[in-house]
XYZ file of C-alpha atoms in Angstrom:
517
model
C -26.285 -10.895 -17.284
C -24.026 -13.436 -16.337
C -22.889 -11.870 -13.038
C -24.043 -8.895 -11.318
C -22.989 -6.875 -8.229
C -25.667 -4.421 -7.267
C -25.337 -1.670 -4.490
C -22.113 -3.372 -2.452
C -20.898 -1.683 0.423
C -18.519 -3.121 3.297
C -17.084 -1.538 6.024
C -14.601 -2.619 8.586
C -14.570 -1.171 11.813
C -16.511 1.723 11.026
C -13.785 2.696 7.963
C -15.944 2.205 4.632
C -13.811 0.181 2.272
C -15.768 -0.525 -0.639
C -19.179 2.148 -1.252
C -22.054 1.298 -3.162
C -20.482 -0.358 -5.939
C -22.270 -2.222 -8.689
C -21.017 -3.973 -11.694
C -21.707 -6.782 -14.474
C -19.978 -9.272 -16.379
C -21.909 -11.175 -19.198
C -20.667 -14.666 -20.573
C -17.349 -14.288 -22.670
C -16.358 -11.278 -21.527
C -13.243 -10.232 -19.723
C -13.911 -7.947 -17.348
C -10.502 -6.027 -15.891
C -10.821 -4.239 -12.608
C -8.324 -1.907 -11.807
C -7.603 1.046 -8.886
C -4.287 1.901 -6.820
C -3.230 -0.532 -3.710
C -5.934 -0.144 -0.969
C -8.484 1.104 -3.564
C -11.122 -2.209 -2.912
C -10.146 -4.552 -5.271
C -9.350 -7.549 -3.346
C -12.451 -6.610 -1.474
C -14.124 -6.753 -4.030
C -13.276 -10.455 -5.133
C -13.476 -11.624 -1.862
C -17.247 -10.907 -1.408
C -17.690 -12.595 -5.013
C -15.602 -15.582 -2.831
C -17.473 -15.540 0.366
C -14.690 -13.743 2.026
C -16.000 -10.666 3.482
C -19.573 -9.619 3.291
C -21.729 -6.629 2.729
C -22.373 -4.177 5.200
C -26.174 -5.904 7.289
C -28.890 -3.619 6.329
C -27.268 -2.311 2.789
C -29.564 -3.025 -0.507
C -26.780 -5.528 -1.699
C -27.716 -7.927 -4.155
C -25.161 -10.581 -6.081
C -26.556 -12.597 -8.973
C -24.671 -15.617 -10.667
C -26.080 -17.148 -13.356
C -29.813 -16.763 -11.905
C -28.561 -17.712 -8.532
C -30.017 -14.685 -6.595
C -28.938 -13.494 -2.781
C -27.737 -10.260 -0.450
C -24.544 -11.811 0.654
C -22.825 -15.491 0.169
C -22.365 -16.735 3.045
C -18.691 -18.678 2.922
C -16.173 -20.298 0.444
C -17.639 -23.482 0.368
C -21.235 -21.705 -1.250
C -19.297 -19.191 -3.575
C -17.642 -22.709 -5.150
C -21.395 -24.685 -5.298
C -22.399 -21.818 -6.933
C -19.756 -21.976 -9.530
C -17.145 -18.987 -8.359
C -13.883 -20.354 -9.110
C -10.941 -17.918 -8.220
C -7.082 -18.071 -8.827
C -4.831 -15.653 -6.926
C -1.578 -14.362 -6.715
C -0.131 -16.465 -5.635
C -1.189 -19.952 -6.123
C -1.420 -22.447 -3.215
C 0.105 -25.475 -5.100
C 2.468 -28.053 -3.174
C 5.936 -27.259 -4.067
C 7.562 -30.887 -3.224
C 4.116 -32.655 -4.995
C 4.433 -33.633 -8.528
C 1.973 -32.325 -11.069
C -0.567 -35.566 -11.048
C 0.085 -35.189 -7.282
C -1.222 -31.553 -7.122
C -3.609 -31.967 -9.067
C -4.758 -34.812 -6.825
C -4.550 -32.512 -3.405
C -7.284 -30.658 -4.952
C -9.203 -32.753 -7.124
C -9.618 -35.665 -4.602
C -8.143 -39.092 -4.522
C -9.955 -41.748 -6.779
C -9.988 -44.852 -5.867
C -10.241 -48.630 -7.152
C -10.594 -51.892 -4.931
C -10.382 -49.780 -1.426
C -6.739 -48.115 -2.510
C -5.990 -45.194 -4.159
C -6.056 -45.309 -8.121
C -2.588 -43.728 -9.200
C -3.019 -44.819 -12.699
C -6.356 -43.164 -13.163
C -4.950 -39.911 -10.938
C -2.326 -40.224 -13.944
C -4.210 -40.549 -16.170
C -6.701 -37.664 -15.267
C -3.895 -35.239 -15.026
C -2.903 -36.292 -18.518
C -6.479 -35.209 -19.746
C -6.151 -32.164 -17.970
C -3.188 -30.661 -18.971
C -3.615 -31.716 -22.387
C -6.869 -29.928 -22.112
C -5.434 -26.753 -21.427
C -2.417 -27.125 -23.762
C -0.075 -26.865 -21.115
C 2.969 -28.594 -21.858
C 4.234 -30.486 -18.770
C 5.293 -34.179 -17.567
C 3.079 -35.357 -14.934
C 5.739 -36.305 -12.949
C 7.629 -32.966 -13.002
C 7.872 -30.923 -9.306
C 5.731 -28.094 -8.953
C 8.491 -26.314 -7.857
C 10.246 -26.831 -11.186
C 7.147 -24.551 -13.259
C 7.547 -21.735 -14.255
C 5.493 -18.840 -12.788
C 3.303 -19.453 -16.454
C 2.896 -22.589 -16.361
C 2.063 -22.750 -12.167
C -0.907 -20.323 -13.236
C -2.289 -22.558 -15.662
C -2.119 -25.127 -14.090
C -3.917 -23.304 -10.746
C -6.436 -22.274 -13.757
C -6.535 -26.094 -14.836
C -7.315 -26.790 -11.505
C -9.708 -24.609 -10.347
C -12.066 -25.166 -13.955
C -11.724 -28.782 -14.631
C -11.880 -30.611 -18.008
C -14.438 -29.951 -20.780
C -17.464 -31.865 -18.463
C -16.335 -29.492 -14.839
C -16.372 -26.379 -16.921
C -20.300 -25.845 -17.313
C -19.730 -26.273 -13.238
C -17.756 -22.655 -13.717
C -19.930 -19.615 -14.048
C -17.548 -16.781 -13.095
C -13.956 -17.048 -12.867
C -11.537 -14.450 -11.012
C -7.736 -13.686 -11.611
C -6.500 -11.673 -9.002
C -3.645 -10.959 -10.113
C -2.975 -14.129 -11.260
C -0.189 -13.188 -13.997
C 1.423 -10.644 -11.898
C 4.564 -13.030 -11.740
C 4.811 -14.120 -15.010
C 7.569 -13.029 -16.783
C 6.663 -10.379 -19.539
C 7.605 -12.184 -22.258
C 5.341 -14.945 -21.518
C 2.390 -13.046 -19.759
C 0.918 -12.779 -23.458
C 0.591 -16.401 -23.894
C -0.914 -16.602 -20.699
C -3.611 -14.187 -20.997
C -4.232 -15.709 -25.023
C -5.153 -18.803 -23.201
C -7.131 -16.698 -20.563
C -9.540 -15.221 -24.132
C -9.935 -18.552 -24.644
C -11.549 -19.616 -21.425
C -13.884 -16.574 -22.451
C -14.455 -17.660 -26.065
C -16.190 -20.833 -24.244
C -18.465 -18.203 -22.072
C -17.098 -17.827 -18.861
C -17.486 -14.624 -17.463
C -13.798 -13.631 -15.976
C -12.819 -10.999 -13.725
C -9.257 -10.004 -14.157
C -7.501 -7.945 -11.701
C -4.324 -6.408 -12.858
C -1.746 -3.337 -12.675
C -0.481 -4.592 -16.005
C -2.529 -1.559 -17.753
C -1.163 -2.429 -21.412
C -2.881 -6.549 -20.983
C -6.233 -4.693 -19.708
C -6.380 -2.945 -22.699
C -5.588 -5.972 -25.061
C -7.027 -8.888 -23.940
C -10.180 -7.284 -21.410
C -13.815 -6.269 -23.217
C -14.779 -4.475 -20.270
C -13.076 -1.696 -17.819
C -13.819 -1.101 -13.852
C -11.683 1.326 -12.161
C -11.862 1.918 -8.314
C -10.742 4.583 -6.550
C -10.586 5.120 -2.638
C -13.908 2.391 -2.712
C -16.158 3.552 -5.121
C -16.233 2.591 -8.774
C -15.235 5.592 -10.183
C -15.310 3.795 -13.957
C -17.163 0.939 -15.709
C -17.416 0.954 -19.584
C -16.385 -0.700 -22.690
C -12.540 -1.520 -22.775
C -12.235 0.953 -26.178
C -13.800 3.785 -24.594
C -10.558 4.421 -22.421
C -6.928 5.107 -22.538
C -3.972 3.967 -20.603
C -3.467 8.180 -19.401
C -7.036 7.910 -18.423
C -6.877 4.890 -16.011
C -3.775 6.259 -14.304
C -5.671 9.601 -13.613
C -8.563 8.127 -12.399
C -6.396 5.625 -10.302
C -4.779 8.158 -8.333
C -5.960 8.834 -4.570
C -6.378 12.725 -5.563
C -5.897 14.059 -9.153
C -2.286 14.314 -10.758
C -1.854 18.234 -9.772
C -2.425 17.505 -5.999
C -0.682 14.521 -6.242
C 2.612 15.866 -7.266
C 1.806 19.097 -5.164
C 1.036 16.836 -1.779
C 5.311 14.830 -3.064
C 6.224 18.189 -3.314
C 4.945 19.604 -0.108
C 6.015 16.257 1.387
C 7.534 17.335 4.962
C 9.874 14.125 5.887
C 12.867 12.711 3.698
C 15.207 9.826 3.861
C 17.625 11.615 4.908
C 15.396 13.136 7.921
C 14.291 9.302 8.914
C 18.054 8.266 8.855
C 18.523 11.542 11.007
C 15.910 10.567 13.809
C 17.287 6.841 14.106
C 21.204 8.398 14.172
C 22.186 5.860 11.145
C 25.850 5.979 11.340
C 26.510 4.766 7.010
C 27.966 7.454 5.665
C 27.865 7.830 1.862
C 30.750 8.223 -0.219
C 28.846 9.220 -3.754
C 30.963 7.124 -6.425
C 32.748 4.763 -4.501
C 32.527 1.330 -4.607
C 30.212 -0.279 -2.565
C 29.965 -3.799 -3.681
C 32.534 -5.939 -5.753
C 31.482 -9.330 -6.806
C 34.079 -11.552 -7.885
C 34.303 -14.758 -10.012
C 30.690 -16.049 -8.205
C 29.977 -19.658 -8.734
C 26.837 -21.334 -7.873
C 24.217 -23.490 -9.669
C 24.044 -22.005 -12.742
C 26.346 -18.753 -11.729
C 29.950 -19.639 -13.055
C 32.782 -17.121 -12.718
C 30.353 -13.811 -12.798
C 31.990 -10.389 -11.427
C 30.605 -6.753 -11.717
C 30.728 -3.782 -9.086
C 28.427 -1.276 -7.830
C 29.224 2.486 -6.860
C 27.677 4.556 -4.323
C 24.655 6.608 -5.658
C 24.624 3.474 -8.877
C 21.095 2.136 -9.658
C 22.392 -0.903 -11.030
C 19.892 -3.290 -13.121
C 20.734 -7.098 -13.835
C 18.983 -9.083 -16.999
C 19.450 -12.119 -18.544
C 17.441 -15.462 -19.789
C 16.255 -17.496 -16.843
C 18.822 -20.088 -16.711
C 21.730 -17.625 -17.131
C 22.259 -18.110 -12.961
C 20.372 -14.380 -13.094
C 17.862 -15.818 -10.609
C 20.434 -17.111 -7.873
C 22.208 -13.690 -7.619
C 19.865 -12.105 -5.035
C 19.625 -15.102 -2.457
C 23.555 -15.514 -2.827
C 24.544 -11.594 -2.128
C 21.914 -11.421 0.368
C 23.533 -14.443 2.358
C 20.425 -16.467 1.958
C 22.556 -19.146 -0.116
C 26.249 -20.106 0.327
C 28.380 -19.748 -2.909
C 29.917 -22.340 -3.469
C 32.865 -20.028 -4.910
C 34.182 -16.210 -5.119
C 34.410 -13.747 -2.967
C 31.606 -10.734 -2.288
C 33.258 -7.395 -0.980
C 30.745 -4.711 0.867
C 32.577 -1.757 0.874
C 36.028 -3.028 0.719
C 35.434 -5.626 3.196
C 35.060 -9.521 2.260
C 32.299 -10.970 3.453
C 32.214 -14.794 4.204
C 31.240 -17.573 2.346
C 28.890 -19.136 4.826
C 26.962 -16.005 5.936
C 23.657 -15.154 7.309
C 21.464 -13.066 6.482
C 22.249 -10.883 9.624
C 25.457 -10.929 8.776
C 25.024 -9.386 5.492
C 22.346 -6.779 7.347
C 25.046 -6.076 9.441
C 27.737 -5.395 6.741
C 25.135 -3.109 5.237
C 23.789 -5.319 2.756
C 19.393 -6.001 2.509
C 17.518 -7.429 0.221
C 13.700 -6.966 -0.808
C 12.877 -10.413 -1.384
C 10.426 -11.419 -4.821
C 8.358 -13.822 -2.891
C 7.228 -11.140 -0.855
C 4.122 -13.563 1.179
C 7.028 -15.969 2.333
C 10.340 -13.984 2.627
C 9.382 -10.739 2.624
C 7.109 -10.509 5.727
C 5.722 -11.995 8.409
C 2.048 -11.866 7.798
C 0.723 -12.552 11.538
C 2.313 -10.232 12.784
C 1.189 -6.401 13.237
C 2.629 -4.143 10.676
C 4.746 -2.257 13.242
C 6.117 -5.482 14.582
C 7.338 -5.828 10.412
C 8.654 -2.247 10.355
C 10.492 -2.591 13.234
C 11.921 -6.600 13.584
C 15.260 -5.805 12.130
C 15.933 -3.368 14.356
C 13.761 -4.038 17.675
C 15.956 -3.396 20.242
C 16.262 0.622 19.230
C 12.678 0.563 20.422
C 12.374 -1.061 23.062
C 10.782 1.584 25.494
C 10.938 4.530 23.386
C 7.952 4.900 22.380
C 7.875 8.752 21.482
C 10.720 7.639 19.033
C 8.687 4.400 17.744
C 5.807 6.370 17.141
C 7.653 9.170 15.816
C 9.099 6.780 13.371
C 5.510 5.554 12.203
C 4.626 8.626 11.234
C 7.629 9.553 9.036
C 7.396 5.910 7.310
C 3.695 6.546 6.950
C 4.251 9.936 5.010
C 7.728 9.113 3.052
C 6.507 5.596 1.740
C 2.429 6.714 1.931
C 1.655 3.284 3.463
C -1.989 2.829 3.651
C -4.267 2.588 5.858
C -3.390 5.551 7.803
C -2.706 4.795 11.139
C -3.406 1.168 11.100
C 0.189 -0.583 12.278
C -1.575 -2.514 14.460
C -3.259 -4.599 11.599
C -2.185 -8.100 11.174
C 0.565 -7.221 8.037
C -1.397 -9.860 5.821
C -4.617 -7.586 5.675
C -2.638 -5.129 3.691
C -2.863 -5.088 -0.227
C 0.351 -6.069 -2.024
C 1.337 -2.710 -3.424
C 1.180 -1.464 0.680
C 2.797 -4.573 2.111
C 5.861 -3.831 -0.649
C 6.038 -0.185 0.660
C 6.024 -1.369 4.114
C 8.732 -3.688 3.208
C 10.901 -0.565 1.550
C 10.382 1.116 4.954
C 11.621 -1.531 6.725
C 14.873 -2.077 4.915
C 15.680 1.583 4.344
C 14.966 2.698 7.252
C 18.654 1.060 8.466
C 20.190 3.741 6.009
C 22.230 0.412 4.058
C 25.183 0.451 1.557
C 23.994 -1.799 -0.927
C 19.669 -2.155 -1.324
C 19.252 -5.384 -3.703
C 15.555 -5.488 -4.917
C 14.097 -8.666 -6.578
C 11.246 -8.218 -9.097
C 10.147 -4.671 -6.538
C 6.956 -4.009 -8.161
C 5.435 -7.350 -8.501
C 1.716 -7.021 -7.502
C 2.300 -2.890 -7.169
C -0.302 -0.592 -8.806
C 1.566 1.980 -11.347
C 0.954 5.012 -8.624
C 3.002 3.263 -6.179
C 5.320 1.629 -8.618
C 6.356 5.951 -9.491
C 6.708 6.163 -5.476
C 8.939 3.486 -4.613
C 10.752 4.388 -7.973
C 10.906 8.048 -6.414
C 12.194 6.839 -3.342
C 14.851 4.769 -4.973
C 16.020 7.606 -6.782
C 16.238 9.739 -4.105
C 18.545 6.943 -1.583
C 20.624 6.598 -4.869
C 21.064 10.441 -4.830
C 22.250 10.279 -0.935
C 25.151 7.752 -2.376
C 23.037 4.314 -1.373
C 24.180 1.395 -4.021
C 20.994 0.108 -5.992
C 21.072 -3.362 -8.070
C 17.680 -4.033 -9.536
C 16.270 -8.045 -10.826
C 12.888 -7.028 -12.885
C 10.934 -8.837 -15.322
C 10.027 -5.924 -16.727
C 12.458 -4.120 -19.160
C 10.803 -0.821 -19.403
C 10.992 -0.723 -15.563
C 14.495 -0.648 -15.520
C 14.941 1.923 -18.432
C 12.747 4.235 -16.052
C 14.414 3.680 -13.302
C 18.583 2.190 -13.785
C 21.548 4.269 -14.842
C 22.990 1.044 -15.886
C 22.570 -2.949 -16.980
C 24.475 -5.358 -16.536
C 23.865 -8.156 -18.335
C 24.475 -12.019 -17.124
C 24.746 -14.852 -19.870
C 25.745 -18.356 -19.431
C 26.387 -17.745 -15.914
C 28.731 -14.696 -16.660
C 28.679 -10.695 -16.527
C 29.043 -10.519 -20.257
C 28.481 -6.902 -20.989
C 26.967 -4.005 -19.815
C 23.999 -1.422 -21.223
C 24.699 2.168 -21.240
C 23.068 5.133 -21.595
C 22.740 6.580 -25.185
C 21.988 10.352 -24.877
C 20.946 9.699 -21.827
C 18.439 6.873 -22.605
C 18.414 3.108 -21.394
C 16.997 1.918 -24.852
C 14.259 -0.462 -23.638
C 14.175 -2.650 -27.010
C 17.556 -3.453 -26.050
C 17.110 -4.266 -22.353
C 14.241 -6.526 -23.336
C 16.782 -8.927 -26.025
C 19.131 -9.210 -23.675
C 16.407 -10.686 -21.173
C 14.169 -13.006 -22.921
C 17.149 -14.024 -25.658
């Protein structure tokens, strides 16, 4: 065996977070590790990364590639001993070019006492051609695409053909999570052929349909322990969501059933003065120009769950920021509820007028991660609870239940110890607990296990049914057949049509031409 994990257990503050859990990954093989948000999958990776460590007197033992001990120690030994890891989201330098990046973490050669630039050039050439990755050296960073910033991370991390005998395990953790789905197979293609050379990789993923194609091997956690580990044919996608959930599927739809707190009850406690007029028009956009937006116009209706596709330079990807207030247009007019709001507007402003948005980059705009998780919940709103604290804790325990944020009873974390999938619920807590007219989610499940994905899509539904105005930006077309009662569709910087329902039915083939074509 390549890598092995025997008998791991870690614990944090006397809470037991992953139990006992062993696994193996030989050379070439793909191993996919799955399990709901909070389950012990990042846990997992970082004690492979020298993160977190076993629990002191536990029979833990790690081997890679002969290299035997109970715990490793830090970063810096999990890298001499060949870990290399990419995450979600990649720490490249948005304003360096691609030689430049590559540079930052490569090192700095030099020749005669200055830096070489031609041979950092030069290096980067090899690299990406190694790889197959099709970019200028002197391109931004921040120009990539979300497939080809994970290749290169992956170019990065590995090296060329001489640094890759360096590698003996490599992680994705979650590493194509934002990658379009159209180009997520082309991704994980070049992924098998990392494995083809023998690199054992660890893949975690919610994206159940890629674990089944492109992983040889299957670990599913659950609540800590490894409730799964087996050959990749020997499972099916209803299987893996079953043995995801926190308690099986009867209790879990009898517990939402049961569920004693609603929306409606939250919005009751804090005295939300919206009220919802089901049908009416809650947002009109009107002849919106900027960057690649020119002219586009649609409305939304109260109790709509509006979804928005098109092709990435169709001006699709400025829309959020702009209604939001984050961005100035630089032309149009944006009506909340009849009223116009202005051009140069904040983002409290558009709060204000009713108007949130759940933000895609969720680590930078989403949250703020040093602070405690009731200091997130509560920052748009603060001053309601400022010496109340029957009502602050009162709310806690409603957002706890309604949006099943977990750790129970842990708002007091620092919000960046969360997973993803609990940070995004937190998030949906946070802006819906203001009871606004118009909810615009960017890309809302990105990095969200399927259980949670049905929960926030539950939620959704149920603020829509209340009269709250929905508009949903998704990579992921069969996401928004689920979950909109409309599409509308933006091309060449234009509303130019909408989807209906047929019979009832958003036909996802159709969704999905209209996005990548």
């Amino acid at each position: 065996m390549s890598v092995e994990m025997e008998h791991i257990s870690v614990s944090f503050a006397g809470v037991t977070v992953l139990k006992d859990v062993s696994l193996s990954v030989e050379d070439g093989i793909i191993c996919g590790v799955l399990g709901a948000n909070g389950s012990g999958k990042s846990t997992l990776i970082k004690v492979l990364t020298g993160i977190y460590h076993p629990d002191k007197g536990s029979d833990s033992e790690i081997t890679i590639a002969g290299q035997k001990c109970s715990d490793i120690p830090d970063s810096n030994e999990a890298y001499r001993m060949g870990v290399r890891a990419v995450h979600q989201e990649s720490p490249l330098i948005d304003d360096f070019t691609v030689a430049e990046c590559i540079a930052a973490f490569k090192g700095y050669p030099k020749k005669n006492g200055r830096i070489d630039w031609k041979g950092i050039k030069e290096y980067a050439e090899r690299l990406l051609l190694t790889y197959e990755i099709s970019l200028e050296t002197e391109q931004l960073v921040r120009e990539l695409s979300a497939m080809q910033r994970n290749m290169l991370a992956i170019a990065i991390a590995i090296g060329q053909e001489e640094e890759q005998k360096q590698t003996k395990l490599l992680i994705l953790d979650e590493s194509e999570a934002s990658i379009p789905e159209n180009e997520a197979e082309f991704f994980l293609k070049r992924v098998k052929m990392l494995a083809a050379k023998g690199i054992p990789i660890i893949m975690i993923s919610h994206r159940l349909k890629a674990v089944l194609k492109y992983c040889d091997t299957v670990v599913i956690l659950n609540d800590g322990e490894m409730v799964f580990h087996g050959n990749v044919g020997d499972i099916t996608e209803e299987i893996i969501v079953s043995q995801m959930l926190r308690r099986d599927g009867g209790a879990q739809k009898e517990t939402d059933a049961k569920r004693e707190h609603t929306l409606t009850g939250l919005w009751d406690l804090l005295k939300c003065k919206t009220q919802y007029q089901m049908g009416a028009e809650v947002l009109r956009v009107e002849n919106l120009k900027y960057g690649n937006l020119n002219g586009c116009s649609f409305e939304l209706y109260a109790g709509d769950i509006l979804g928005i596709v098109g092709v990435a330079d169709s001006g699709i990807s400025e829309l959020p920021w702009l209604l939001s207030g984050r961005w100035s247009r630089k032309d149009g007019e944006i009506y909340v509820g009849g009223s116009p709001l202005p051009r140069h507007m904040s983002t409290r402003k558009a709060i204000k007028n009713g108007l949130v948005l759940l933000p895609s980059d969720r680590p930078k705009s989403g949250g703020v991660m040093e602070c405690s998780a009731r200091e997130n919940l509560f920052m748009p709103n603060e001053k309601k609870y400022w010496s109340r604290k029957k009502l602050s804790r009162r709310t806690l325990q409603m957002m706890q239940e309604i949006f099943d944020i977990q750790p129970r009873d842990s708002f007091e974390k620092k919000f960046g110890t969360f997973s993803g999938g609990n940070q995004q619920k937190a998030i949906m807590a946070k802006w819906m607990s203001l009871k606004p007219k118009v909810f615009v989610l960017d890309d809302p499940t990105y990095g969200v296990d399927p259980n949670s994905r049905q929960r926030l899509f539950a939620l959704l539904k149920e603020a829509a049914a209340q009269g709250m105005g929905i508009i949903v930006f998704s990579t992921e077309p069969e996401q928004l057949a689920d979950l909109c009662t409309r599409i509308v569709v933006i091309r060449e910087g234009k509303a130019a049509g909408q989807i209906q329902k047929k019979d009832g039915i958003l036909e996802r083939e159709t969704i999905a031409r209209w996005s990548y074509l």
